Tab-separated table of C-alpha atoms in Angstrom:
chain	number	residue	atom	x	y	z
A	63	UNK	CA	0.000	0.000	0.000
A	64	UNK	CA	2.642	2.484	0.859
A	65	UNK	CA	4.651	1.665	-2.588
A	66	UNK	CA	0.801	2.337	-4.506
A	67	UNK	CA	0.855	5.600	-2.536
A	68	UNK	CA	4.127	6.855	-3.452
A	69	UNK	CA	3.769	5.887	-6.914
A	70	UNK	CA	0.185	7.665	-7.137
A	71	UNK	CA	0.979	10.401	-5.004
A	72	UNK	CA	2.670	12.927	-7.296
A	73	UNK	CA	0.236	12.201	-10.219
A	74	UNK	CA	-2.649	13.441	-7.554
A	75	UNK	CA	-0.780	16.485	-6.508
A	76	UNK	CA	-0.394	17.317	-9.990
A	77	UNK	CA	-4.072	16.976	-10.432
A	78	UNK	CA	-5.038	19.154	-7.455
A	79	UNK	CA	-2.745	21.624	-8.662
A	80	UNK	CA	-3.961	22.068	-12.288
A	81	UNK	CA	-7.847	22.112	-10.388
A	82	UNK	CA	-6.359	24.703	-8.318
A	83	UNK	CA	-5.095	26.757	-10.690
A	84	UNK	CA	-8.357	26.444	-12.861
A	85	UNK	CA	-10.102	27.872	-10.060
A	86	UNK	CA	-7.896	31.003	-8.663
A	87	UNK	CA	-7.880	31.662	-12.637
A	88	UNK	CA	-11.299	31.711	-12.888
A	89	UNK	CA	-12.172	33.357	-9.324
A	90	UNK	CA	-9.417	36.344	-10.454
A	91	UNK	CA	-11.343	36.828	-13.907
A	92	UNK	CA	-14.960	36.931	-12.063
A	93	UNK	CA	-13.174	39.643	-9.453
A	94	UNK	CA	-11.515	41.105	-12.459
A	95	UNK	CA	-15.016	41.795	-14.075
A	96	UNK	CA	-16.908	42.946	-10.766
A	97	UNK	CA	-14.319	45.416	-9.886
A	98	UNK	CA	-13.765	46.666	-13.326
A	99	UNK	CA	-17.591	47.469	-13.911
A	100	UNK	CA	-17.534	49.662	-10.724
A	101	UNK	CA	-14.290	51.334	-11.104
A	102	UNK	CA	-16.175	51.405	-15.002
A	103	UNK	CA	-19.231	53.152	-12.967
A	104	UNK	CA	-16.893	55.461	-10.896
A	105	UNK	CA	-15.505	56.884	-13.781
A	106	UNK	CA	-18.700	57.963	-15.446
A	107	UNK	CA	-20.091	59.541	-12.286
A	108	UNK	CA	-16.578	61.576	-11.791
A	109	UNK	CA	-17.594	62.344	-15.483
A	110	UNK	CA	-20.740	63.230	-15.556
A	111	UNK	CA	-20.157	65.729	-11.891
A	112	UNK	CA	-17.527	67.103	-13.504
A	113	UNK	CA	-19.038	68.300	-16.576
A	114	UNK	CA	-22.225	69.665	-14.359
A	115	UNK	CA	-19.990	71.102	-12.462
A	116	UNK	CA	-18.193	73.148	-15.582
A	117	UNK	CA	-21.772	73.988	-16.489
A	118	UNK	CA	-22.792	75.601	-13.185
A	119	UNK	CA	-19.275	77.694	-13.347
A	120	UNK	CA	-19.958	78.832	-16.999
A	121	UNK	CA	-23.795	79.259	-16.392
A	122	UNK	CA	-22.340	81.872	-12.653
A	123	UNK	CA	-19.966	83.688	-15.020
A	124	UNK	CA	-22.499	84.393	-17.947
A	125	UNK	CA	-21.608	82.605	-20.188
A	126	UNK	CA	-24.007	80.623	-22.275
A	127	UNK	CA	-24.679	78.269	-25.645
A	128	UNK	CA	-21.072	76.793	-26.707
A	129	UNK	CA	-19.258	79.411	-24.572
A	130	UNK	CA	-20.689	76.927	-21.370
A	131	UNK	CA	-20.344	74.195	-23.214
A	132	UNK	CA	-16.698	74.752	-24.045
A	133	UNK	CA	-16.137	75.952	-20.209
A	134	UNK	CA	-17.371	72.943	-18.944
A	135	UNK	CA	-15.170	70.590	-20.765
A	136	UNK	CA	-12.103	72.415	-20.205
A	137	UNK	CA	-13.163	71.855	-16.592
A	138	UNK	CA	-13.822	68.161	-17.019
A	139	UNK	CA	-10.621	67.521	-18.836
A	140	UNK	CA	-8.512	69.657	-16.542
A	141	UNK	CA	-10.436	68.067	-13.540
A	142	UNK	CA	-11.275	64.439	-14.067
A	143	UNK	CA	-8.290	63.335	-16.689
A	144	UNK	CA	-8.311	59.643	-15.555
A	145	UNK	CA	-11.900	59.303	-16.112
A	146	UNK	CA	-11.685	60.609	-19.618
A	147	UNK	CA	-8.729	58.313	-20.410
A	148	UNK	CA	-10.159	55.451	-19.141
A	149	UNK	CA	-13.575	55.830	-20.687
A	150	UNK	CA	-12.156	57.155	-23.615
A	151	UNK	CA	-15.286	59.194	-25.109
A	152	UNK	CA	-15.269	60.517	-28.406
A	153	UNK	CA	-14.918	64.477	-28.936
A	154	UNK	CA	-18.674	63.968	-29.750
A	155	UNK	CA	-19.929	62.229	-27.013
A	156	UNK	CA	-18.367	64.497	-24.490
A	157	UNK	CA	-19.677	67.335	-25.854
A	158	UNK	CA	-23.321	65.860	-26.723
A	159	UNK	CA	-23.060	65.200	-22.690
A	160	UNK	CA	-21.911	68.773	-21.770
A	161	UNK	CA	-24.846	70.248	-24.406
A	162	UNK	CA	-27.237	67.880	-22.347
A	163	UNK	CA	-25.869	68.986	-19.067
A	164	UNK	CA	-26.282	72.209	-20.095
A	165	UNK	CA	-29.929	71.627	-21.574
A	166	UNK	CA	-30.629	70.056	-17.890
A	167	UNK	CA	-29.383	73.037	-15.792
A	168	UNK	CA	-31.649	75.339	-17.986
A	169	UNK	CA	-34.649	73.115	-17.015
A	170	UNK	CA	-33.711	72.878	-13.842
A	171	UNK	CA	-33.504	77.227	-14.112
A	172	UNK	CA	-36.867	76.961	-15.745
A	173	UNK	CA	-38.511	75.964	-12.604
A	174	UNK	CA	-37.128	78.170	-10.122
A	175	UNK	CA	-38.385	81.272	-12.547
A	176	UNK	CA	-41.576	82.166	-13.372
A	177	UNK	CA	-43.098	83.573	-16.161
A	178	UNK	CA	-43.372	82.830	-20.115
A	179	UNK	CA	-40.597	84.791	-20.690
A	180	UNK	CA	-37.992	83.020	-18.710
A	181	UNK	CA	-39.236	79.435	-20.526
A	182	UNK	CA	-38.782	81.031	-23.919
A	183	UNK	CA	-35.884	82.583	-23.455
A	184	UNK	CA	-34.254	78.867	-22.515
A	185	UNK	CA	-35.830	77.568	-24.743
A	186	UNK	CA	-34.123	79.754	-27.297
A	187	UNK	CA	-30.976	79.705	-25.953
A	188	UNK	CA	-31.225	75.199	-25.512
A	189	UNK	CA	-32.899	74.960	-28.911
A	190	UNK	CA	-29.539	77.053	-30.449
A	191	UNK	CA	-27.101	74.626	-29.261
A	192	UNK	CA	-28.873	71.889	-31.566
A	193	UNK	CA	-28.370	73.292	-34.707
């Protein structure tokens, strides 16, 4: 018996080892995906604050239209650089996201004013930024 175990022996640790491997290989790859999708997640949040946050400057220094627009992604790029090079968004994308950041803070002015005037003056002024 102890001759049948030292002959079997290393064949069986090789075995465990290879079904060891197989699963710290595929336990890494699951953790690999979870984390990534956060960090993924993170990254669009940072983003997406960043680029409001360019907005509201632009919006509390006057500017408006593509003046804002190009405020706020100076501020994103200068502010959030890791976010943008991980997500890698194209020149469009960013900006369609900074036009509808903009578009959202207008709304968002629309209902602290009153008045017809205020709502077509946004209006004008969102409704610009499309053409």
């Amino acid at each position: 018996m102890d001759a049948f175990m030292h002959a079997v022996l290393p064949q069986l640790l090789e075995i465990a080892g290879l079904i060891l491997t197989a699963v710290l290989t595929w336990a890494a790859a699951k953790a690999k995906a979870k984390w990534g999708i956060e960090i993924e997640a993170r990254h669009r949040e940072a983003l997406h604050s960043a680029i409001m946050t360019g907005i509201n400057l632009a919006l509390s220094k006057g500017l408006t239209a593509q003046a804002a627009v190009d405020a706020a992604l100076d501020y994103a790029t200068k502010s959030v650089p890791d976010a943008i090079g991980a997500l890698k968004p194209s020149a469009e994308t960013i900006a369609d996201l900074a036009k509808a950041k903009l578009q959202e803070a207008a709304f968002e002015g629309i209902k602290s004013l009153r008045g017809v005037n205020a709502l077509t003056a946004v209006s004008k002024e969102v409704g610009a930024l499309s053409r």
